[in-house]
Amino acid sequence: MAEAIAFYTLAVLILGLGVAVVTTPKTVHSVLFLVLNFLCVAILYVVLRAEFLAVIQVLVYAGGIVVLYLFVVMLVNLKRAPEAHEDPRRLARLGLGLSGAVLLELAGIVVYSYGRAAPSSAPAAPVEGIVGNTEELGWLLYTDYLIPFEVASVLLLVAMVGAIVLARRES
Amino acid sequence: MEITSAHYTVLSAALFSIGVIGVLVRRNVIIIFMAIELMLNAVNINLVAHARYLENLIGQVFVVFVIAVAAAEAAVGLGILLAFFRNKETVNIDEMNIMRW
Amino acid sequence: MLDTIVIPLLKILVLLNAVLVAVTFMTLLERKVIAWAQSRLGPMRVGPYGVLQAIADPIKLILKEDITPARADRMLFTLAPILSLVPALVVFSVVPFGGDELFYVTDINVGLLFIISVTSIGVYGIILAGWASNSKYPLLASLRASAQLISYEIAVTMTLVSVILTAGTLSMVGIVEAQQESGLWFGFVQPVAFVLVLIGGLAETNRAPFDLPEAEQELTGGFHTEYSGMRFALFFLAEYANMIVITAVVTILFWGGWLRPFPNVEALAFLDLVPGWIWFFGKMFVFLYLFIWIRATLPRYRYDQLMRLGWKVLIPIAIANIVVTGVFKVLL
């Protein structure tokens, strides 16, 4: 019951804030809604007993990535509205239609797969044993997934170097 | 009132669709980036939910990688955006057509 | 019901009020200490030795007119001070003031990460305050402040990794217990990390000598130039609350939290007569005093020096510290 209340509240918040992110005209407000959205997702992770990921979500997404967005919004001070010009060849309606199609498709998959499967009994026994998953997650990352982990760190290094090269002013 | 993994899948699908709408309809590149972040988050929700219902941590491990890639994407994407803005004074994707013929 | 809702709520209530009262009296302490450092008396008129000044100030701030600039973004302008204060207060929920369960709201197993991540949210308050004011100096100051915060956050977080390696846990209570087991405060095991966290903490709370975001001479006051009345006060509450957070974290990570000195030496067992929370607050007070002392003593850094210190000195040392700690951890 408690989980149901938490889930529905968070779902409404997440979807509402998501809609706000893509519809708000002002970019700064949009960034703010994105932060709130990420915080709600973090709480959802807590509900799903993934505290480590919840904290990482707040630290990396809300505290890192979105701050970067906010910086860019502040550095890019526009003399005219960001969406003033519209390409006449642009097919916004088709875009909307296509997004609707994606939604329908995903809904179809969900209905199809969950309609078929036996009523899932797994959630009836929530994983009580796993109180702190941080240690197990770290263990997995440094044993079974060591190589992907290192590749990810190389990717981050490359991205860092790339971002610095791109963003620095040529003198 | 039991919450199954289907609930989380539906939530994730809906959030993903919102992201798709944002990418396809908005013209401000910064907002398009943010819509992509929404889509990545939708995927993450799905992974974490299934990691819980399947009672293993592989989904969560994957989320760590998704977050790492999202960070890399944001850094490079915004770097490109800043470099572009310095030349063309715009963040409107409809005006970013110098590579198109 | 009682254990899961009522007791935690009561604890939160007590803690919130305690923090806010502590913050108001911190302002008085700061004025008194700085006055003493400069051979002045400081506030003397309100109450005996000016003690009631700490109460007069908030009353003044509440009664003052609350001005919103005409071209400000109203929503963000209102939200910014709240966004900077709330994370500073939320952090206290995982700070253990004593070993007994009575002295902390909760002990989560990612406690230290939680503190790092929640404090990283505080930067939004500063950025949005500068942006929403729609005014040049606040915007410049907020860009400075947020760049400073992010740079030093990296250094501090990297440094904390070595502490986590030493303790083998992320839980705040667990870290103190690890110090009890090893019989040595981590300040002696990790002196480099302690100095780095202290410097980083000064920078993250925008304290002197890193108080560039509030450099009056350069920025007419900083990111909160356009704020007045209670909203202005909220920024100050946040700054002082963050200071208390930093001192609490330093106390827990490096100086044994509520433990007495040399927790395993039997000959000093009489020190246990002093309850743990008094040790804790005593240690915190020493660091708070140190913060104020530094403010009264050191001149302000220049902006490029600040960035150089953060990126070229602190971060490399922090990484080297992680490597050294890791090597020792494997060898021992």
Coordinates of C-alpha atoms in Angstrom, one line a residue:
Chain A
M1 CA 0.0 0.0 0.0
A2 CA 2.7 2.4 1.0
E3 CA 4.6 1.5 -2.1
A4 CA 1.5 2.1 -4.3
I5 CA 1.0 5.6 -2.8
A6 CA 4.7 6.4 -3.3
F7 CA 4.7 5.0 -6.8
Y8 CA 1.6 6.9 -8.0
T9 CA 2.7 10.2 -6.4
L10 CA 6.1 9.9 -7.9
A11 CA 4.8 8.8 -11.3
V12 CA 2.5 11.8 -11.5
L13 CA 5.4 14.1 -10.5
I14 CA 7.9 12.6 -12.9
L15 CA 5.5 12.7 -15.8
G16 CA 4.2 16.1 -15.0
L17 CA 7.7 17.5 -14.6
G18 CA 8.8 15.8 -17.8
V19 CA 6.0 17.5 -19.7
A20 CA 6.9 20.8 -18.1
V21 CA 10.5 20.3 -19.2
V22 CA 9.6 19.9 -22.9
T23 CA 6.8 22.5 -23.0
T24 CA 8.1 25.4 -20.9
P25 CA 9.0 28.4 -23.1
K26 CA 11.8 29.7 -20.8
T27 CA 14.9 27.6 -20.9
V28 CA 15.9 28.3 -17.3
H29 CA 12.6 27.1 -16.0
S30 CA 13.0 24.0 -18.1
V31 CA 16.3 23.3 -16.5
L32 CA 14.8 23.7 -13.1
F33 CA 12.0 21.3 -13.9
L34 CA 14.6 18.8 -15.1
V35 CA 16.3 19.0 -11.7
L36 CA 13.1 18.4 -9.9
N37 CA 12.3 15.5 -12.3
F38 CA 15.7 13.9 -11.5
L39 CA 15.2 14.3 -7.8
C40 CA 11.8 12.5 -8.1
V41 CA 13.5 9.8 -10.1
A42 CA 16.1 9.5 -7.3
I43 CA 13.3 9.0 -4.7
L44 CA 11.8 6.4 -7.0
Y45 CA 15.1 4.6 -6.9
V46 CA 14.9 4.6 -3.1
V47 CA 11.5 3.1 -3.3
L48 CA 13.0 0.4 -5.6
R49 CA 15.7 -0.2 -2.9
A50 CA 18.6 1.2 -5.0
E51 CA 19.9 3.8 -2.5
F52 CA 23.4 3.9 -4.1
L53 CA 21.9 4.7 -7.5
A54 CA 19.6 7.2 -5.9
V55 CA 22.5 9.1 -4.4
I56 CA 24.5 8.8 -7.6
Q57 CA 21.5 10.2 -9.5
V58 CA 21.4 13.2 -7.3
L59 CA 25.2 13.7 -7.3
V60 CA 25.9 13.2 -11.0
Y61 CA 22.6 14.2 -12.6
A62 CA 21.2 16.9 -10.4
G63 CA 24.5 18.1 -9.0
G64 CA 26.7 17.8 -12.1
I65 CA 25.1 17.4 -15.5
V66 CA 22.2 19.8 -14.9
V67 CA 24.5 22.4 -13.4
L68 CA 26.4 22.2 -16.7
Y69 CA 23.2 22.8 -18.6
L70 CA 22.4 25.8 -16.4
F71 CA 25.9 27.2 -17.0
V72 CA 25.4 26.9 -20.8
V73 CA 22.0 28.6 -20.5
M74 CA 23.7 31.4 -18.7
L75 CA 26.7 31.7 -21.1
V76 CA 24.5 31.5 -24.2
N77 CA 22.8 34.9 -23.8
L78 CA 20.6 35.3 -26.7
K79 CA 19.7 38.5 -28.4
R80 CA 16.5 37.0 -29.7
A81 CA 14.1 34.2 -28.7
P82 CA 15.8 30.8 -29.1
E83 CA 13.0 29.5 -31.2
A84 CA 12.2 32.6 -33.2
H85 CA 13.2 31.1 -36.6
E86 CA 11.4 28.1 -38.0
D87 CA 12.6 26.1 -41.0
P88 CA 9.8 26.0 -43.5
R89 CA 10.8 22.5 -44.3
R90 CA 10.2 21.5 -40.7
L91 CA 7.5 18.9 -40.1
A92 CA 6.6 19.5 -36.5
R93 CA 3.2 17.7 -36.8
L94 CA 4.9 14.7 -38.3
G95 CA 7.3 14.7 -35.3
L96 CA 4.4 14.8 -32.9
G97 CA 2.7 12.0 -34.8
L98 CA 5.9 9.9 -34.7
S99 CA 6.3 10.5 -30.9
G100 CA 2.7 9.3 -30.6
A101 CA 3.5 6.3 -32.6
V102 CA 6.5 5.5 -30.3
L103 CA 4.2 5.8 -27.3
L104 CA 1.6 3.5 -28.9
E105 CA 4.3 1.1 -29.8
L106 CA 5.7 1.0 -26.3
A107 CA 2.2 0.6 -24.9
G108 CA 1.5 -2.2 -27.3
I109 CA 4.7 -4.0 -26.2
V110 CA 3.8 -3.6 -22.5
V111 CA 0.3 -4.8 -23.0
Y112 CA 1.4 -7.7 -25.1
S113 CA 4.2 -8.9 -22.9
Y114 CA 2.4 -8.5 -19.6
G115 CA -0.9 -9.8 -20.9
R116 CA 0.8 -13.0 -21.9
A117 CA 3.0 -13.6 -18.9
A118 CA 1.6 -15.3 -15.8
P119 CA 0.7 -12.7 -13.2
S120 CA 4.1 -11.9 -11.9
S121 CA 4.6 -13.3 -8.5
A122 CA 8.1 -12.0 -7.9
P123 CA 7.1 -8.7 -6.4
A124 CA 5.0 -10.5 -3.8
A125 CA 8.4 -11.3 -2.1
P126 CA 10.2 -8.0 -2.0
V127 CA 13.9 -8.4 -1.6
E128 CA 14.2 -7.8 2.1
G129 CA 17.7 -9.4 2.3
I130 CA 19.3 -6.6 0.3
V131 CA 19.4 -3.8 2.8
G132 CA 22.6 -2.1 1.5
N133 CA 23.3 -2.8 -2.1
T134 CA 26.3 -0.5 -2.3
E135 CA 28.8 -3.2 -1.4
E136 CA 27.3 -5.8 -3.8
L137 CA 27.1 -3.3 -6.6
G138 CA 30.8 -2.3 -6.1
W139 CA 31.7 -5.9 -6.0
L140 CA 30.0 -6.6 -9.3
L141 CA 31.5 -3.5 -10.9
Y142 CA 35.0 -4.5 -10.0
T143 CA 34.8 -8.2 -10.8
D144 CA 32.3 -9.2 -13.5
Y145 CA 32.0 -5.8 -15.1
L146 CA 35.6 -4.6 -14.7
I147 CA 36.3 -4.2 -18.4
P148 CA 33.1 -2.2 -19.2
F149 CA 33.9 -0.1 -16.1
E150 CA 37.3 0.8 -17.3
V151 CA 36.0 1.4 -20.8
A152 CA 33.5 3.8 -19.3
S153 CA 36.2 5.6 -17.5
V154 CA 38.2 6.0 -20.7
L155 CA 35.0 7.3 -22.4
L156 CA 34.7 9.9 -19.7
L157 CA 38.3 10.9 -20.1
V158 CA 37.8 11.2 -23.9
A159 CA 34.7 13.2 -23.3
M160 CA 36.5 15.5 -20.9
V161 CA 39.3 16.2 -23.2
G162 CA 36.9 16.7 -26.1
A163 CA 34.7 19.1 -24.2
I164 CA 37.7 21.2 -23.2
V165 CA 39.1 21.3 -26.7
L166 CA 35.7 22.2 -28.1
A167 CA 34.8 24.9 -25.6
R168 CA 38.1 26.7 -25.4
R169 CA 38.5 29.9 -27.3
E170 CA 41.2 29.8 -30.0
S171 CA 43.6 32.5 -29.3
Chain B
M1 CA -3.1 -2.0 -5.2
E2 CA 0.0 -4.0 -5.8
I3 CA 2.8 -2.4 -7.9
T4 CA 4.2 -4.8 -10.4
S5 CA 7.1 -4.3 -12.8
A6 CA 4.5 -3.6 -15.4
H7 CA 3.7 -0.3 -13.6
Y8 CA 7.3 0.8 -13.8
T9 CA 7.5 -0.2 -17.5
V10 CA 4.5 1.9 -18.3
L11 CA 5.9 4.9 -16.4
S12 CA 9.2 4.4 -18.2
A13 CA 7.5 4.2 -21.6
A14 CA 5.5 7.3 -20.9
L15 CA 8.6 9.3 -19.8
F16 CA 10.5 8.0 -22.8
S17 CA 7.7 9.2 -25.1
I18 CA 7.8 12.7 -23.5
G19 CA 11.5 12.7 -24.3
V20 CA 10.8 11.7 -27.9
I21 CA 8.2 14.5 -28.3
G22 CA 10.7 17.0 -26.9
V23 CA 13.4 15.9 -29.3
L24 CA 11.2 15.9 -32.3
V25 CA 9.1 19.0 -31.7
R26 CA 11.3 21.6 -29.9
R27 CA 13.8 23.7 -31.8
N28 CA 16.0 24.9 -28.9
V29 CA 19.1 22.6 -28.8
I30 CA 19.5 22.9 -25.0
I31 CA 15.9 21.6 -24.5
I32 CA 16.5 18.8 -27.0
F33 CA 19.5 17.8 -24.9
M34 CA 17.4 17.8 -21.8
A35 CA 14.7 15.7 -23.6
I36 CA 17.5 13.2 -24.3
E37 CA 18.4 13.1 -20.6
L38 CA 14.7 12.4 -19.9
M39 CA 14.8 9.5 -22.3
L40 CA 18.0 8.1 -20.6
N41 CA 16.2 8.4 -17.3
A42 CA 13.2 6.6 -18.5
V43 CA 15.5 3.7 -19.5
N44 CA 17.2 3.9 -16.1
I45 CA 13.9 3.6 -14.3
N46 CA 13.1 0.5 -16.3
L47 CA 16.5 -1.1 -15.5
V48 CA 16.3 -0.4 -11.8
A49 CA 12.7 -1.7 -11.6
H50 CA 13.6 -4.9 -13.3
A51 CA 16.8 -5.3 -11.3
R52 CA 14.6 -5.3 -8.3
Y53 CA 11.9 -7.6 -9.6
L54 CA 14.3 -10.1 -11.0
E55 CA 16.3 -9.9 -7.8
N56 CA 19.7 -9.3 -9.2
L57 CA 21.9 -6.3 -9.5
I58 CA 22.9 -6.4 -13.2
G59 CA 20.3 -3.8 -14.1
Q60 CA 21.7 -1.4 -11.5
V61 CA 25.3 -2.0 -12.9
F62 CA 24.0 -1.0 -16.3
V63 CA 22.4 2.1 -14.8
V64 CA 25.9 3.2 -13.6
F65 CA 27.2 2.9 -17.2
V66 CA 24.2 4.8 -18.6
I67 CA 24.8 7.6 -16.1
A68 CA 28.5 7.7 -17.1
V69 CA 27.6 7.9 -20.8
A70 CA 25.0 10.6 -20.1
A71 CA 27.7 12.7 -18.4
A72 CA 30.0 12.2 -21.3
E73 CA 27.2 13.1 -23.8
A74 CA 26.2 16.2 -21.9
A75 CA 29.8 17.4 -21.7
V76 CA 30.6 16.9 -25.4
G77 CA 27.2 18.0 -26.6
L78 CA 27.3 21.3 -24.6
G79 CA 30.9 21.8 -25.7
I80 CA 29.8 21.6 -29.4
L81 CA 26.9 23.8 -28.6
L82 CA 29.1 26.5 -27.1
A83 CA 31.6 26.3 -30.0
F84 CA 28.7 26.6 -32.4
F85 CA 27.1 29.5 -30.5
R86 CA 30.4 31.4 -30.7
N87 CA 30.3 31.2 -34.5
K88 CA 26.6 31.5 -35.3
E89 CA 25.0 33.2 -32.3
T90 CA 22.1 30.8 -32.2
V91 CA 20.9 27.7 -30.4
N92 CA 18.0 27.1 -32.8
I93 CA 18.4 23.7 -34.4
D94 CA 16.6 24.9 -37.6
E95 CA 19.5 27.4 -38.1
M96 CA 22.2 24.7 -37.7
N97 CA 22.2 23.7 -41.3
I98 CA 25.7 24.4 -42.5
M99 CA 26.4 20.8 -43.0
R100 CA 23.2 20.2 -45.0
W101 CA 22.6 20.8 -48.7
Chain C
M1 CA 3.8 3.9 14.1
L2 CA 5.5 5.6 17.1
D3 CA 8.9 4.4 16.1
T4 CA 8.6 5.0 12.4
I5 CA 6.8 8.4 12.3
V6 CA 6.4 10.2 15.6
I7 CA 9.9 9.8 17.0
P8 CA 11.7 10.7 13.8
L9 CA 9.4 13.7 13.3
L10 CA 10.2 14.9 16.9
K11 CA 13.9 14.4 16.3
I12 CA 13.7 16.4 13.0
L13 CA 11.8 19.2 14.8
V14 CA 14.3 19.4 17.6
L15 CA 17.2 19.2 15.2
L16 CA 15.9 21.9 12.8
N17 CA 15.3 24.3 15.7
A18 CA 18.6 23.6 17.2
V19 CA 20.4 24.2 13.9
L20 CA 18.5 27.5 13.3
V21 CA 19.3 28.7 16.8
A22 CA 22.9 27.7 16.5
V23 CA 23.1 29.6 13.2
T24 CA 21.7 32.8 14.7
F25 CA 24.2 32.6 17.6
M26 CA 27.0 31.8 15.1
T27 CA 26.5 35.2 13.6
L28 CA 27.0 36.7 17.1
L29 CA 30.0 34.5 17.7
E30 CA 31.5 35.5 14.4
R31 CA 31.1 39.2 15.2
K32 CA 32.5 38.8 18.7
V33 CA 35.5 36.8 17.6
I34 CA 36.4 39.2 14.7
A35 CA 35.9 42.1 17.0
W36 CA 38.3 40.5 19.5
A37 CA 40.8 39.8 16.7
Q38 CA 40.6 43.5 15.8
S39 CA 40.8 44.8 19.4
R40 CA 37.2 46.0 19.3
L41 CA 34.3 45.1 21.5
G42 CA 31.7 44.0 18.9
P43 CA 28.0 44.3 19.6
M44 CA 27.5 45.4 23.2
R45 CA 24.2 47.3 23.4
V46 CA 21.5 44.6 23.1
G47 CA 21.5 42.5 26.3
P48 CA 24.4 41.7 28.5
Y49 CA 27.6 41.8 26.3
G50 CA 25.4 42.0 23.3
V51 CA 24.1 38.5 23.6
L52 CA 20.6 39.4 22.5
Q53 CA 22.0 40.9 19.2
A54 CA 21.5 37.4 17.8
I55 CA 17.8 37.7 18.4
A56 CA 17.5 41.4 17.4
D57 CA 19.1 40.7 14.0
P58 CA 16.5 38.2 12.7
I59 CA 13.7 40.4 14.0
K60 CA 15.1 43.3 12.1
L61 CA 15.4 41.1 8.9
I62 CA 11.9 39.8 9.2
L63 CA 10.4 43.3 9.6
K64 CA 12.4 44.7 6.7
E65 CA 10.7 45.4 3.4
D66 CA 11.1 42.5 1.0
I67 CA 11.9 44.0 -2.4
T68 CA 11.7 42.1 -5.7
P69 CA 13.4 43.9 -8.6
A70 CA 11.0 45.0 -11.3
R71 CA 12.6 42.9 -14.0
A72 CA 13.4 39.9 -12.0
D73 CA 12.1 36.4 -12.7
R74 CA 9.7 36.3 -9.8
M75 CA 9.4 32.5 -9.5
L76 CA 13.1 31.9 -9.5
F77 CA 13.8 34.9 -7.4
T78 CA 11.6 33.5 -4.6
L79 CA 12.8 29.9 -5.1
A80 CA 16.6 30.6 -5.0
P81 CA 17.0 31.4 -1.3
I82 CA 14.8 28.4 -0.4
L83 CA 16.9 26.1 -2.7
S84 CA 20.1 27.2 -1.0
L85 CA 18.8 26.7 2.5
V86 CA 16.9 23.4 2.2
P87 CA 19.9 21.2 1.2
A88 CA 22.0 22.7 4.0
L89 CA 19.3 21.6 6.5
V90 CA 18.5 18.2 4.9
V91 CA 22.1 17.2 5.4
F92 CA 21.8 17.2 9.2
S93 CA 19.4 14.2 8.9
V94 CA 22.4 11.8 8.6
V95 CA 24.8 13.6 10.9
P96 CA 25.2 11.5 14.1
F97 CA 25.8 13.8 17.1
G98 CA 26.4 10.8 19.4
G99 CA 26.7 7.0 19.3
D100 CA 23.3 6.4 20.7
E101 CA 20.3 6.2 18.3
L102 CA 18.8 9.1 20.1
F103 CA 21.4 11.5 18.7
Y104 CA 20.8 11.0 15.0
V105 CA 17.7 11.1 12.8
T106 CA 18.8 8.2 10.6
D107 CA 21.9 6.2 9.7
I108 CA 21.8 5.2 6.1
N109 CA 24.5 3.1 4.6
V110 CA 25.4 5.7 2.0
G111 CA 25.5 8.5 4.5
L112 CA 28.6 10.2 3.3
L113 CA 27.6 10.1 -0.3
F114 CA 24.2 11.4 0.7
I115 CA 25.9 14.4 2.3
I116 CA 28.1 15.1 -0.7
S117 CA 25.2 14.8 -3.1
V118 CA 22.7 16.9 -1.2
T119 CA 25.3 19.7 -0.6
S120 CA 25.9 19.7 -4.4
I121 CA 22.2 20.7 -4.8
G122 CA 22.9 23.9 -2.9
V123 CA 24.7 25.4 -5.9
Y124 CA 21.3 25.9 -7.6
G125 CA 20.3 28.5 -5.1
I126 CA 23.4 30.5 -5.9
I127 CA 23.1 30.2 -9.7
L128 CA 19.4 30.9 -9.8
A129 CA 19.7 33.9 -7.4
G130 CA 22.2 35.5 -9.8
W131 CA 20.2 34.7 -12.8
A132 CA 16.8 35.7 -11.5
S133 CA 18.0 39.1 -10.2
N134 CA 18.4 40.1 -13.8
S135 CA 21.3 42.3 -12.8
K136 CA 24.9 42.3 -13.9
Y137 CA 26.9 42.0 -10.7
P138 CA 24.8 39.2 -9.2
L139 CA 25.1 37.3 -12.4
L140 CA 28.9 37.6 -12.5
A141 CA 29.1 36.7 -8.8
S142 CA 26.8 33.7 -9.2
L143 CA 28.9 32.4 -12.1
R144 CA 32.0 32.8 -10.0
A145 CA 30.4 31.2 -7.0
S146 CA 29.1 28.2 -8.9
A147 CA 32.4 27.6 -10.7
Q148 CA 34.2 27.8 -7.4
L149 CA 31.8 25.4 -5.7
I150 CA 32.0 22.9 -8.5
S151 CA 35.8 23.0 -8.6
Y152 CA 36.2 22.5 -4.9
E153 CA 33.5 19.9 -4.7
I154 CA 35.6 17.7 -7.0
A155 CA 38.6 18.1 -4.8
V156 CA 36.7 17.4 -1.6
T157 CA 34.9 14.4 -3.0
M158 CA 38.1 12.9 -4.3
T159 CA 39.6 13.4 -0.9
L160 CA 36.7 11.8 0.8
V161 CA 37.3 8.7 -1.3
S162 CA 40.5 8.1 0.6
V163 CA 38.7 8.5 3.9
I164 CA 36.1 6.0 2.7
L165 CA 38.9 3.6 1.8
T166 CA 40.4 3.9 5.3
A167 CA 37.0 3.4 7.0
G168 CA 35.7 0.8 4.7
T169 CA 32.1 2.1 5.0
L170 CA 30.0 5.0 3.9
S171 CA 27.8 5.2 6.9
M172 CA 28.5 8.1 9.2
V173 CA 28.1 6.1 12.3
G174 CA 30.1 3.3 10.7
I175 CA 33.0 5.7 10.1
V176 CA 33.2 6.7 13.7
E177 CA 33.0 3.1 14.8
A178 CA 35.8 2.3 12.5
Q179 CA 37.9 4.9 14.3
Q180 CA 37.0 3.4 17.6
E181 CA 38.1 0.0 16.4
S182 CA 41.4 1.2 15.0
G183 CA 41.9 3.2 18.2
L184 CA 43.1 6.2 16.2
W185 CA 41.2 9.2 14.9
F186 CA 41.5 9.3 11.1
G187 CA 42.9 12.8 11.4
F188 CA 46.2 11.1 12.4
V189 CA 45.9 8.5 9.7
Q190 CA 44.9 10.9 7.0
P191 CA 46.3 14.3 7.8
V192 CA 46.6 15.3 4.2
A193 CA 42.9 14.5 3.6
F194 CA 42.0 16.5 6.7
V195 CA 43.8 19.6 5.4
L196 CA 42.3 19.2 2.0
V197 CA 38.7 18.8 3.3
L198 CA 39.2 21.8 5.6
I199 CA 40.4 24.0 2.7
G200 CA 37.7 22.6 0.4
G201 CA 35.1 23.2 3.1
L202 CA 36.2 26.8 3.4
A203 CA 35.9 27.3 -0.3
E204 CA 32.5 25.5 -0.6
T205 CA 30.9 27.6 2.1
N206 CA 32.3 30.8 0.4
R207 CA 34.2 31.7 3.5
A208 CA 37.3 33.9 3.7
P209 CA 39.9 33.5 2.2
F210 CA 37.7 32.1 -0.6
D211 CA 34.8 34.6 -0.2
L212 CA 35.0 35.9 -3.8
P213 CA 31.3 35.4 -4.5
E214 CA 30.7 38.0 -1.8
A215 CA 33.6 40.3 -2.6
E216 CA 32.0 43.7 -1.8
Q217 CA 34.8 45.7 -3.5
E218 CA 34.5 43.9 -6.8
L219 CA 30.8 42.8 -7.0
T220 CA 28.9 45.2 -4.8
G221 CA 28.0 42.4 -2.5
G222 CA 27.7 39.2 -4.6
F223 CA 24.9 37.0 -5.9
H224 CA 22.5 38.3 -3.3
T225 CA 22.9 42.0 -4.1
E226 CA 19.3 42.4 -5.1
Y227 CA 17.9 40.5 -2.1
S228 CA 16.6 42.1 1.0
G229 CA 14.8 41.3 4.2
M230 CA 14.1 37.7 5.0
R231 CA 15.1 36.3 1.7
F232 CA 18.6 37.8 2.2
A233 CA 18.6 36.3 5.6
L234 CA 17.9 32.8 4.2
F235 CA 21.1 33.0 2.2
F236 CA 23.0 33.8 5.3
L237 CA 21.2 31.0 7.2
A238 CA 22.3 28.7 4.4
E239 CA 25.9 29.8 4.6
Y240 CA 26.2 29.4 8.3
A241 CA 24.3 26.1 8.2
N242 CA 26.7 24.9 5.6
M243 CA 29.6 25.9 7.9
I244 CA 28.2 23.9 10.7
V245 CA 27.7 20.9 8.3
I246 CA 31.4 21.1 7.2
T247 CA 32.6 21.3 10.8
A248 CA 30.3 18.4 11.8
V249 CA 31.6 16.3 8.8
V250 CA 35.2 17.1 9.6
T251 CA 34.6 16.2 13.2
I252 CA 33.1 12.9 12.3
L253 CA 35.5 11.9 9.6
F254 CA 38.8 13.0 11.1
W255 CA 38.4 13.7 14.8
G256 CA 36.4 10.8 16.0
G257 CA 32.9 12.3 16.2
W258 CA 31.6 11.6 19.7
L259 CA 34.7 9.6 20.8
R260 CA 37.0 10.8 23.5
P261 CA 40.7 11.2 22.7
F262 CA 42.5 7.9 22.3
P263 CA 39.3 5.8 22.5
N264 CA 41.2 2.6 23.2
V265 CA 43.6 3.6 25.9
E266 CA 42.2 2.3 29.2
A267 CA 44.1 4.8 31.3
L268 CA 42.0 7.6 29.9
A269 CA 38.7 5.9 30.6
F270 CA 37.8 8.7 33.0
L271 CA 37.3 10.9 30.0
D272 CA 34.2 8.8 29.2
L273 CA 32.5 10.6 32.1
V274 CA 32.0 13.4 29.7
P275 CA 29.1 12.4 27.5
G276 CA 29.8 11.8 23.8
W277 CA 27.7 14.7 22.5
I278 CA 29.8 17.1 24.5
W279 CA 32.9 15.9 22.9
F280 CA 31.2 16.2 19.6
F281 CA 30.1 19.8 20.1
G282 CA 33.4 20.7 21.6
K283 CA 35.3 19.6 18.6
M284 CA 32.8 21.3 16.3
F285 CA 33.2 24.5 18.2
V286 CA 37.0 24.4 17.8
F287 CA 36.5 24.1 14.0
L288 CA 33.9 26.9 13.9
Y289 CA 36.3 29.1 15.8
L290 CA 39.0 28.1 13.4
F291 CA 36.8 29.2 10.5
I292 CA 36.2 32.6 12.0
W293 CA 39.8 33.0 13.0
I294 CA 40.9 32.3 9.4
R295 CA 38.4 34.9 8.2
A296 CA 39.8 37.5 10.6
T297 CA 43.4 36.7 9.6
L298 CA 43.7 35.9 5.9
P299 CA 43.2 38.2 2.9
R300 CA 41.1 37.2 0.0
Y301 CA 42.4 35.1 -2.9
R302 CA 42.4 36.4 -6.4
Y303 CA 40.1 34.5 -8.8
D304 CA 42.7 32.9 -10.9
Q305 CA 44.7 32.0 -7.9
L306 CA 41.6 30.3 -6.4
M307 CA 41.1 28.3 -9.6
R308 CA 44.7 27.3 -9.8
L309 CA 44.7 26.2 -6.2
G310 CA 41.7 24.1 -6.7
W311 CA 42.6 22.4 -10.0
K312 CA 46.3 22.3 -10.0
V313 CA 47.1 21.8 -6.3
L314 CA 44.2 20.3 -4.4
I315 CA 42.9 17.8 -7.0
P316 CA 46.3 16.3 -7.8
I317 CA 47.1 16.0 -4.1
A318 CA 43.7 14.4 -3.5
I319 CA 44.3 11.8 -6.3
A320 CA 47.8 11.1 -5.0
N321 CA 46.3 10.6 -1.6
I322 CA 43.8 8.1 -2.9
V323 CA 46.7 6.1 -4.6
V324 CA 48.8 6.2 -1.4
T325 CA 45.9 5.1 0.7
G326 CA 45.0 2.3 -1.7
V327 CA 48.6 1.0 -1.7
F328 CA 48.7 1.0 2.1
K329 CA 45.3 -0.6 2.3
V330 CA 46.5 -3.4 0.1
L331 CA 49.9 -3.8 1.8
L332 CA 48.7 -3.7 5.4

